[in-house]
PDB file of C-alpha atoms and ligand atoms in Angstrom:
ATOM      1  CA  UNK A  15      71.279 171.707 165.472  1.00 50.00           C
ATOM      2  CA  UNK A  16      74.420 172.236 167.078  1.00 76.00           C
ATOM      3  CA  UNK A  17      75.026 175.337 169.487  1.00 90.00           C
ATOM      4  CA  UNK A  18      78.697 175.266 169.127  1.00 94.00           C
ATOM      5  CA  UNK A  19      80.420 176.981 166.243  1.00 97.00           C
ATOM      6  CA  UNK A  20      83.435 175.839 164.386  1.00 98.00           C
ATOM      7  CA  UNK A  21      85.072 177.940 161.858  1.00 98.00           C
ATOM      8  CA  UNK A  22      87.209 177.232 158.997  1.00 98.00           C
ATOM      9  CA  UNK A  23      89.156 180.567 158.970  1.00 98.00           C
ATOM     10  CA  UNK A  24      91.820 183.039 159.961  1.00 98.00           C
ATOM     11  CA  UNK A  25      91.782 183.550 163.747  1.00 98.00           C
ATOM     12  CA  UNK A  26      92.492 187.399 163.912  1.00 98.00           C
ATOM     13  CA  UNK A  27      89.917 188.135 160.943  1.00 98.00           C
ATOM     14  CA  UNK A  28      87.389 185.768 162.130  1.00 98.00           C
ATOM     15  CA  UNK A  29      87.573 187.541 165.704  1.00 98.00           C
ATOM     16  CA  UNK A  30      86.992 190.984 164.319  1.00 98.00           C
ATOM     17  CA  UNK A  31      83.808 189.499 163.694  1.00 98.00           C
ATOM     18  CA  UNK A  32      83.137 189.075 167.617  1.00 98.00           C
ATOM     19  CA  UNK A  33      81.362 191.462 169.563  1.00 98.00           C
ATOM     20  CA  UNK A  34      83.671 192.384 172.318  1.00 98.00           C
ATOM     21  CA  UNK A  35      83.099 190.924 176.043  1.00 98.00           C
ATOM     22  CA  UNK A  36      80.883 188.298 174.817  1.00 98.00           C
ATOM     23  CA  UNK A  37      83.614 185.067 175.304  1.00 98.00           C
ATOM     24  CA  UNK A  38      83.838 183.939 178.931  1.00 98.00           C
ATOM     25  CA  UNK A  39      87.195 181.825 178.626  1.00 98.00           C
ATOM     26  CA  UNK A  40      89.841 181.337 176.333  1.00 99.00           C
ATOM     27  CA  UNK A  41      91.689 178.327 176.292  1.00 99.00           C
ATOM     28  CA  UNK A  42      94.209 177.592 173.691  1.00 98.00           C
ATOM     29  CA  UNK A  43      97.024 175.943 172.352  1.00 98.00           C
ATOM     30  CA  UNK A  44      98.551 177.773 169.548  1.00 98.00           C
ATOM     31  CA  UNK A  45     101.635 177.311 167.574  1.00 98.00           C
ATOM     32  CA  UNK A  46     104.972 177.739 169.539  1.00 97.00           C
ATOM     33  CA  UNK A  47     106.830 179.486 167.182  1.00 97.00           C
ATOM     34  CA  UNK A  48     109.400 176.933 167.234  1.00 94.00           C
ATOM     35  CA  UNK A  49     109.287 175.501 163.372  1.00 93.00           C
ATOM     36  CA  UNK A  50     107.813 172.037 165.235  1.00 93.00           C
ATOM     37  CA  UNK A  51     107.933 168.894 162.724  1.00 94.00           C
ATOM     38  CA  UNK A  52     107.192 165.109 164.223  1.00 93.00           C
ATOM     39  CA  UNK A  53     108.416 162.240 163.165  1.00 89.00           C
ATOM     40  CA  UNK A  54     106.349 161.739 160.451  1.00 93.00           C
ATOM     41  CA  UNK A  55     106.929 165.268 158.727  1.00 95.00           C
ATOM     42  CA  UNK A  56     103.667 166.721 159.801  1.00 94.00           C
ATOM     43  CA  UNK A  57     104.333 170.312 160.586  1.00 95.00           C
ATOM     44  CA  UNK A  58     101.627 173.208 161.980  1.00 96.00           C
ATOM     45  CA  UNK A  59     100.712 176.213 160.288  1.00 97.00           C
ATOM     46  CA  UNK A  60     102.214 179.392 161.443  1.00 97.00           C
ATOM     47  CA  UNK A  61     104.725 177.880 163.950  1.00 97.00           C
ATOM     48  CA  UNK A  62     107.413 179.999 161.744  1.00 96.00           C
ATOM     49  CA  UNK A  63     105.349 183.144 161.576  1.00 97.00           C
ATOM     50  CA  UNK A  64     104.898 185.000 164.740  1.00 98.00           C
ATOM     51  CA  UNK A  65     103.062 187.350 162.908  1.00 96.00           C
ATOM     52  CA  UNK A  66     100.133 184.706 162.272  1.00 96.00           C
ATOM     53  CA  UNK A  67      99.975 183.931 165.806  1.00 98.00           C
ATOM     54  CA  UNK A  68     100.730 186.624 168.222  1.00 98.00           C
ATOM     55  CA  UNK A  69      98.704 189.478 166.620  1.00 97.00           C
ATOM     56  CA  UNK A  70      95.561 187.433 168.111  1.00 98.00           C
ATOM     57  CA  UNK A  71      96.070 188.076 171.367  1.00 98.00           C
ATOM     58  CA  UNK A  72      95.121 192.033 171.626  1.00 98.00           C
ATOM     59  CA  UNK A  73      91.419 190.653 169.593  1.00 98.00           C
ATOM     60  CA  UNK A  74      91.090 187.804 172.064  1.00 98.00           C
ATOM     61  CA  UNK A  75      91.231 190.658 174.646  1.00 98.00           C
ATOM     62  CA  UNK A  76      89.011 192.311 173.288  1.00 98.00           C
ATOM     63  CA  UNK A  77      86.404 189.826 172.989  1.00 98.00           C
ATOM     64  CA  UNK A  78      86.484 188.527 176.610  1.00 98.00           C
ATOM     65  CA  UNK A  79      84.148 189.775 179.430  1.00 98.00           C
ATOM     66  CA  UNK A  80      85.795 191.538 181.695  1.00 98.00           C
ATOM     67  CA  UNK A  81      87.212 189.691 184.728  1.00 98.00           C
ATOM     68  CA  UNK A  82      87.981 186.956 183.081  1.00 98.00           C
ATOM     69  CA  UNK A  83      90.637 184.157 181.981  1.00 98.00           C
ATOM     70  CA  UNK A  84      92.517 182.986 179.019  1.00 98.00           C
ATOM     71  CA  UNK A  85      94.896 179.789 179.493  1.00 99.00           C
ATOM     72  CA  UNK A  86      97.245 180.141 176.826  1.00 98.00           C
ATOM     73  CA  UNK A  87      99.406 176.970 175.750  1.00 98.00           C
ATOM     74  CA  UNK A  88     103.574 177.642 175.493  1.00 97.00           C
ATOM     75  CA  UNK A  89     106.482 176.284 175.549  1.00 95.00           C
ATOM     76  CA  UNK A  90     110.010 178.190 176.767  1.00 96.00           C
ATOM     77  CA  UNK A  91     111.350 178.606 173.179  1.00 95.00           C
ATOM     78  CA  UNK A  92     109.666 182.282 172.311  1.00 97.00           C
ATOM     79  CA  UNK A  93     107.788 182.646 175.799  1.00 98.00           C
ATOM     80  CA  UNK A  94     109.565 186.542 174.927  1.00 98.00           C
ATOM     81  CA  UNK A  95     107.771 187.054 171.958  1.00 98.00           C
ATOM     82  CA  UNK A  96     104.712 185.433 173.750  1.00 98.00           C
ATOM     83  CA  UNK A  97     104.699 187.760 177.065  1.00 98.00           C
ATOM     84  CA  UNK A  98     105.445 190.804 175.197  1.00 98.00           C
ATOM     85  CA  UNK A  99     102.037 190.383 173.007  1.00 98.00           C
ATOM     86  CA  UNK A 100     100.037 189.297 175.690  1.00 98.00           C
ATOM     87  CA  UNK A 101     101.084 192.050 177.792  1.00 98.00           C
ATOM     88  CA  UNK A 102     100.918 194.637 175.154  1.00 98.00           C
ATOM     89  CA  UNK A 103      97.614 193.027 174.394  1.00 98.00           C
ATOM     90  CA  UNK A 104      96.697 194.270 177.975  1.00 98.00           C
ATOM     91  CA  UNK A 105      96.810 190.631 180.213  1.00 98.00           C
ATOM     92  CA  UNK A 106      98.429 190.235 183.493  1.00 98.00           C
ATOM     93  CA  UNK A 107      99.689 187.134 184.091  1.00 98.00           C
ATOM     94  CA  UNK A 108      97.627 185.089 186.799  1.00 98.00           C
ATOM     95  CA  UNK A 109      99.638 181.675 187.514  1.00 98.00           C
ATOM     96  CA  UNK A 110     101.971 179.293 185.610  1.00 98.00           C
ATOM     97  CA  UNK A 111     100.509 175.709 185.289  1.00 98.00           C
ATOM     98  CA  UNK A 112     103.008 172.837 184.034  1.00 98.00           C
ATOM     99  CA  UNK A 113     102.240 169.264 183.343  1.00 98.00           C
ATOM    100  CA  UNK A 114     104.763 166.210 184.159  1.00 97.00           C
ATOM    101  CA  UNK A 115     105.113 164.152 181.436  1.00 96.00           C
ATOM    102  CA  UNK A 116     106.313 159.843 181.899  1.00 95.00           C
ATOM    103  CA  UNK A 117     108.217 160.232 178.707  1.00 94.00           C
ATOM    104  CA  UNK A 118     110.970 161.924 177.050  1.00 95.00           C
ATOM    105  CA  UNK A 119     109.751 164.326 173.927  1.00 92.00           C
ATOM    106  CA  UNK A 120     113.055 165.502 172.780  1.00 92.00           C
ATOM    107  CA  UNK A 121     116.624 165.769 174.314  1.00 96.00           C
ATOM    108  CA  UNK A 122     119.080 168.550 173.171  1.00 95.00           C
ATOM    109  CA  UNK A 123     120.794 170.547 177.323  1.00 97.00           C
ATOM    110  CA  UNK A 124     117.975 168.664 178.871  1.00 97.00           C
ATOM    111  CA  UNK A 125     115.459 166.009 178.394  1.00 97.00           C
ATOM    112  CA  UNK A 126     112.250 167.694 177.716  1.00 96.00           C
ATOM    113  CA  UNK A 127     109.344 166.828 180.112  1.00 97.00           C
ATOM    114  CA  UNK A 128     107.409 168.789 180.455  1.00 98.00           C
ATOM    115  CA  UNK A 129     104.542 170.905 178.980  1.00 98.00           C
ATOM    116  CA  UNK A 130     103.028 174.436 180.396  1.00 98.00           C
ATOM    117  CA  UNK A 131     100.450 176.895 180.031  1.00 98.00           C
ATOM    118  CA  UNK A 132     100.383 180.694 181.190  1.00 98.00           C
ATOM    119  CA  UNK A 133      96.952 181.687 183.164  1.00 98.00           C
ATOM    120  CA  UNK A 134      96.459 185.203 181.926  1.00 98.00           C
ATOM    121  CA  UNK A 135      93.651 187.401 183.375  1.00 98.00           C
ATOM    122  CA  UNK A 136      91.910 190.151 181.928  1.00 98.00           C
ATOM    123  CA  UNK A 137      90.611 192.618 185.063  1.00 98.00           C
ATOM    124  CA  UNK A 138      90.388 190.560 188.385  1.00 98.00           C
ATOM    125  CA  UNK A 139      88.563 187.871 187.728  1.00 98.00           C
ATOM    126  CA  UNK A 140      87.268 185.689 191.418  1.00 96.00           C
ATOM    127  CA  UNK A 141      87.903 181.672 191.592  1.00 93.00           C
ATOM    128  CA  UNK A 142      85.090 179.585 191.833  1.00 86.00           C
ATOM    129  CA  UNK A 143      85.504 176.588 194.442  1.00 90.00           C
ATOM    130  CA  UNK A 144      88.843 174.798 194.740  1.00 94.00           C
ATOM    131  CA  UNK A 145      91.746 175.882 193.286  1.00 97.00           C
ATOM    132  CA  UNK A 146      93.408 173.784 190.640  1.00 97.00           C
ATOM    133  CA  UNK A 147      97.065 172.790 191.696  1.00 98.00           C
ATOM    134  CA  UNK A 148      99.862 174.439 189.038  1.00 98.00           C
ATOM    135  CA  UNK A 149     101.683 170.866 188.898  1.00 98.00           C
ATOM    136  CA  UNK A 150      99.594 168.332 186.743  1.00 98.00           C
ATOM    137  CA  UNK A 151      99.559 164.812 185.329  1.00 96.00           C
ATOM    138  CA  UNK A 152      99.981 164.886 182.023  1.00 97.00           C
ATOM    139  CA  UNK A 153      97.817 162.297 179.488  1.00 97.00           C
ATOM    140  CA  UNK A 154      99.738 161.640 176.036  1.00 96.00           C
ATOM    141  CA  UNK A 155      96.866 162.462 173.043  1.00 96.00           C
ATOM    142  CA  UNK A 156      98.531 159.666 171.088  1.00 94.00           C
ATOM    143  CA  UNK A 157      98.500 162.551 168.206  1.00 94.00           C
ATOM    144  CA  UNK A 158      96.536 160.462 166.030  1.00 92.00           C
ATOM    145  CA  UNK A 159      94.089 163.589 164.704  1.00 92.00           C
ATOM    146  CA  UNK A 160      97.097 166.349 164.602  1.00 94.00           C
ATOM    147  CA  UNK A 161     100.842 166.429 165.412  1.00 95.00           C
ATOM    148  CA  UNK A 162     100.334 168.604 168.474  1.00 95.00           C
ATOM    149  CA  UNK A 163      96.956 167.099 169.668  1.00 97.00           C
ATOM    150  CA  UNK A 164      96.363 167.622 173.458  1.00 98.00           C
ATOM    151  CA  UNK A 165      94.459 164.913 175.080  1.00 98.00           C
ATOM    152  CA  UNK A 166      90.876 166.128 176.071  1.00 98.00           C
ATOM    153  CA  UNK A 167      91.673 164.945 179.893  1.00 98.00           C
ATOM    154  CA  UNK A 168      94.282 168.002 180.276  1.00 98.00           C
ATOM    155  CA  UNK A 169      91.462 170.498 178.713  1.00 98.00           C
ATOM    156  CA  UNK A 170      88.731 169.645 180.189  1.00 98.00           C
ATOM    157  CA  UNK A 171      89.910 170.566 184.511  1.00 98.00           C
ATOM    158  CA  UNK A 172      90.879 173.456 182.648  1.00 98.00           C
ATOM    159  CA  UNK A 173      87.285 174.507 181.183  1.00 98.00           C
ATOM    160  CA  UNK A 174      85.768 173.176 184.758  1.00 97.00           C
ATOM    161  CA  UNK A 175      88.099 175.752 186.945  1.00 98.00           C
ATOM    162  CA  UNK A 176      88.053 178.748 184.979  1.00 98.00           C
ATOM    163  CA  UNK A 177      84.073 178.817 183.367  1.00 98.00           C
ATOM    164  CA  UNK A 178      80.519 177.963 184.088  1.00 97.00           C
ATOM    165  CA  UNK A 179      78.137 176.015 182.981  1.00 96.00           C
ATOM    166  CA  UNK A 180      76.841 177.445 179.914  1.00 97.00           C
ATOM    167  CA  UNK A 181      79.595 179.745 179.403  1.00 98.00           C
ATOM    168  CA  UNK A 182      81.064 180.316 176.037  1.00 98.00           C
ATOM    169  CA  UNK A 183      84.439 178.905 175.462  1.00 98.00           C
ATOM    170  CA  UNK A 184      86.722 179.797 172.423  1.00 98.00           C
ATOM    171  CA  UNK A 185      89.856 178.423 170.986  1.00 98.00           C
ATOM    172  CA  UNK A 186      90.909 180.454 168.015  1.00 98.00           C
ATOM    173  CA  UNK A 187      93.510 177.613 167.219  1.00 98.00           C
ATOM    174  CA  UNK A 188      91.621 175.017 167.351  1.00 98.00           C
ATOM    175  CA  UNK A 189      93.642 172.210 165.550  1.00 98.00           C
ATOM    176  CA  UNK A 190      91.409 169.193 165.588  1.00 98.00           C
ATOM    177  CA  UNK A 191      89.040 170.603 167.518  1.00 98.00           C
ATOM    178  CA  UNK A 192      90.241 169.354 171.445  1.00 98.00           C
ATOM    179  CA  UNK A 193      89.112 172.466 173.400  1.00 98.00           C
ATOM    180  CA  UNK A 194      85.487 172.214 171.858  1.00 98.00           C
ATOM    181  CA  UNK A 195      85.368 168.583 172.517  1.00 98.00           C
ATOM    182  CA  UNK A 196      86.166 169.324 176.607  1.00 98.00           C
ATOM    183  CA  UNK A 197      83.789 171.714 176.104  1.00 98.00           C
ATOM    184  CA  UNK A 198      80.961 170.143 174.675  1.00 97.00           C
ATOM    185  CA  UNK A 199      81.437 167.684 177.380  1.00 97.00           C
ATOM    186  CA  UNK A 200      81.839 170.108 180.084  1.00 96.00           C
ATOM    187  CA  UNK A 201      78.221 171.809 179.567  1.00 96.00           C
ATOM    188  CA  UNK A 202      79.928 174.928 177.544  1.00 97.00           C
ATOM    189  CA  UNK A 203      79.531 176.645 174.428  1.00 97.00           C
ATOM    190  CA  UNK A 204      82.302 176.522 172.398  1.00 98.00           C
ATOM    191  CA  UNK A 205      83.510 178.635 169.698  1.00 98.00           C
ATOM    192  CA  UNK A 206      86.625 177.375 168.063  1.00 98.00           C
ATOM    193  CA  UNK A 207      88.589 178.410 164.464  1.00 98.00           C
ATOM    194  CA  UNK A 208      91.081 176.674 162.525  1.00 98.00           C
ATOM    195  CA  UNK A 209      92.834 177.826 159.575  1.00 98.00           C
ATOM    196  CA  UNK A 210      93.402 174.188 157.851  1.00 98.00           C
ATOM    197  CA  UNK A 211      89.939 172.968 156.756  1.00 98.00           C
ATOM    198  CA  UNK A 212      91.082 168.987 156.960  1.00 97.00           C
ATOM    199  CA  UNK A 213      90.952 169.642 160.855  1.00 98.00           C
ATOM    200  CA  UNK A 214      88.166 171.969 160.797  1.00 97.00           C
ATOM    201  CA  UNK A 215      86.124 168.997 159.273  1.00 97.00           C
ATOM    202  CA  UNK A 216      87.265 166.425 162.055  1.00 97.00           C
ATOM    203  CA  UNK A 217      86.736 168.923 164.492  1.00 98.00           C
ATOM    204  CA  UNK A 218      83.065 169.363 163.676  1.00 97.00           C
ATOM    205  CA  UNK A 219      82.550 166.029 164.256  1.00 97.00           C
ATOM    206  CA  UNK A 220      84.501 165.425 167.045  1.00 97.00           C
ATOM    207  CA  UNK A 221      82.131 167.800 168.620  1.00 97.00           C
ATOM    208  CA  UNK A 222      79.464 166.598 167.440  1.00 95.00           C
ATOM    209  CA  UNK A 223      80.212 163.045 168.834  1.00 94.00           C
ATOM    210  CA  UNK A 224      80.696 164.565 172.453  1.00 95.00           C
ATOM    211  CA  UNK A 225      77.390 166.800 172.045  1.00 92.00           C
ATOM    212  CA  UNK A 226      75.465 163.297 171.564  1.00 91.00           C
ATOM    213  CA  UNK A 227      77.339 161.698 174.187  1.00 90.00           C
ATOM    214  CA  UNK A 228      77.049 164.949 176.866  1.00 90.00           C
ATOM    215  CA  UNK A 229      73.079 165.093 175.731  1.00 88.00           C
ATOM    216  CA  UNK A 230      72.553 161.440 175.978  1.00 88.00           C
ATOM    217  CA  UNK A 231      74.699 161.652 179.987  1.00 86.00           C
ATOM    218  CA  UNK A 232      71.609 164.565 180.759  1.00 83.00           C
ATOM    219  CA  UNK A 233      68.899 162.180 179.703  1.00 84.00           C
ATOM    220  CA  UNK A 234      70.399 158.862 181.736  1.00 84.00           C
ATOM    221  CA  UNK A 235      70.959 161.456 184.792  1.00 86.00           C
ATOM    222  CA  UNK A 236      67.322 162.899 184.468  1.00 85.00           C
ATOM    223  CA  UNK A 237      65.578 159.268 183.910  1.00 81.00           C
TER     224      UNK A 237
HETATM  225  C1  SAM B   2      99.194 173.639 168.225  1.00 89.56           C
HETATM  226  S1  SAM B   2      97.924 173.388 167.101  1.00 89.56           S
HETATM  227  C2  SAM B   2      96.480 173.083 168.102  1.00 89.56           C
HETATM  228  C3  SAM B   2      96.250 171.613 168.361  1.00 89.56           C
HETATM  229  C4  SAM B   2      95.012 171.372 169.209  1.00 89.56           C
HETATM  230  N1  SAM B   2      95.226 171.767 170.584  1.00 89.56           N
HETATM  231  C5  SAM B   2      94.569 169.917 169.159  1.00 89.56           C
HETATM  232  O1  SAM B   2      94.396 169.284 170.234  1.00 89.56           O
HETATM  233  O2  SAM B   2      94.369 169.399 168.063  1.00 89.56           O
HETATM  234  C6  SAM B   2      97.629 175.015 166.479  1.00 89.56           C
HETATM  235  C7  SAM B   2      96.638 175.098 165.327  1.00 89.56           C
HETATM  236  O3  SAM B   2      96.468 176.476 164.965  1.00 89.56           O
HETATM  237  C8  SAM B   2      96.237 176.546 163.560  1.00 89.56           C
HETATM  238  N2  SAM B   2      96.568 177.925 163.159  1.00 89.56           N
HETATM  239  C9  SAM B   2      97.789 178.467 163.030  1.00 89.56           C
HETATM  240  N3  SAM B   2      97.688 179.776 162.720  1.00 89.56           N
HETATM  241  C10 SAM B   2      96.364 180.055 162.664  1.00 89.56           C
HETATM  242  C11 SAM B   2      95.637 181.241 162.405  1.00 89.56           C
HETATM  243  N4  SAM B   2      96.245 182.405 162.164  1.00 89.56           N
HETATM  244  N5  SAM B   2      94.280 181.179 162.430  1.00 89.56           N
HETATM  245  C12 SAM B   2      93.635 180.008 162.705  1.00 89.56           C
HETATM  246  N6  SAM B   2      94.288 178.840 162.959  1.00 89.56           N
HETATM  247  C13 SAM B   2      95.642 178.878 162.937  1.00 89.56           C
HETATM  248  C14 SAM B   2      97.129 175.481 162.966  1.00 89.56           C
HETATM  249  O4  SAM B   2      96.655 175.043 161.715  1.00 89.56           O
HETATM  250  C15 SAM B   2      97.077 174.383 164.057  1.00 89.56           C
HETATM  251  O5  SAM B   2      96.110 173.385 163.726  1.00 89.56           O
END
């Protein structure tokens, strides 16, 4: 039986359900309250609602351990509706970490290429061993699974710098399921909930794929 746990729900009610300090990372990607649609007309829940989104952040507080981090997904379109909840929430903002992308995403003052995530820190939490570098090669997902899929390869040095082994990871926007697939692989728990159940269902066994494939890495390592 698995030890991860994927939920098909509401992020903010499902987290009310957490007993506080028990997650040891967040990493997300939520919507960027930008209205997003890709070429194909698939659009993401809640990324015209900033009331479905930001309200998560003061819960996902509370959950963490203390001394601890959340990497939190954004782009530069509402990063001041997205600063003011996370530091009303109570986070401090810990580092700035933007990825270089090969390829154009969308031109309007500027060609967009780039991506970026905000390190935010609950307490003081300590780095273990090498610090990651804020500039980072991005790897294109190929959004087959979900419009806004990030490619497991920019998750998973995430997971690695900012958790242990056997730490609990959640993603309370879990889309199809990315951040629990670099966990699985990473040795980590993850928790992860999504409000649309058609990605729910693919993430469950997206995760269950890597769980095989992390389980069946332990057994060549140990033969
Ligand atoms: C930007 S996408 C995440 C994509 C993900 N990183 C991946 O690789 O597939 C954000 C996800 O959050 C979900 N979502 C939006 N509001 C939510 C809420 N209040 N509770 C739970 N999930 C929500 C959307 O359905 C969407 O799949």
């Amino acid at each position: 039986m698995t030890q991860h746990n994927i939920i098909n729900g509401e992020a903010l009610e499902t987290l009310k359900g957490i007993e506080a300090g028990t997650i040891d990372l967040v990493v997300t990607d939520p919507p960027y309250l930008c209205n997003y649609q890709d070429r194909d007309g698939r659009k993401v829940r809640n990324d015209d609602n900033a009331a479905g989104v930001l309200g998560v952040f003061s819960e996902l507080f509370r959950v963490l351990q203390q001394d601890s981090y959340a990497v939190v997904f954004c782009g530069w379109t509402a990063i001041d509706q997205f600063s003011k909840a996370w530091a009303d929430a109570g986070f401090k903002v810990g580092g700035h970490l933007v990825w270089g992308k090969d390829y154009v995403s969308n031109t309007k003052h500027v060609q967009y290429r780039h991506e970026s995530a905000w390190l935010l820190t609950k307490g003081n939490p300590q780095r273990q061993g090498k610090a990651l570098p804020d500039l980072l090669d991005w790897t294109y997902s190929g959004n087959r699974h979900h419009p806004t899929q990030k490619a497991v390869e920019v998750i998973a040095p995430l997971i690695r710098s900012f958790s242990k082994p056997g730490d609990v990871v959640l993603d309370p926007f879990l889309g199809s399921g990315t951040t629990a697939v670099a966990a699985a692989l990473s040795g980590r728990v993850a928790i992860g909930v999504e409000l649309e159940a058609k990605y729910c269902e693919l993430a469950k066994n997206r995760v269950s794929g890597a769980e095989r494939y992390h389980a069946a890495k332990g057994e060549r390592q140990a033969a």
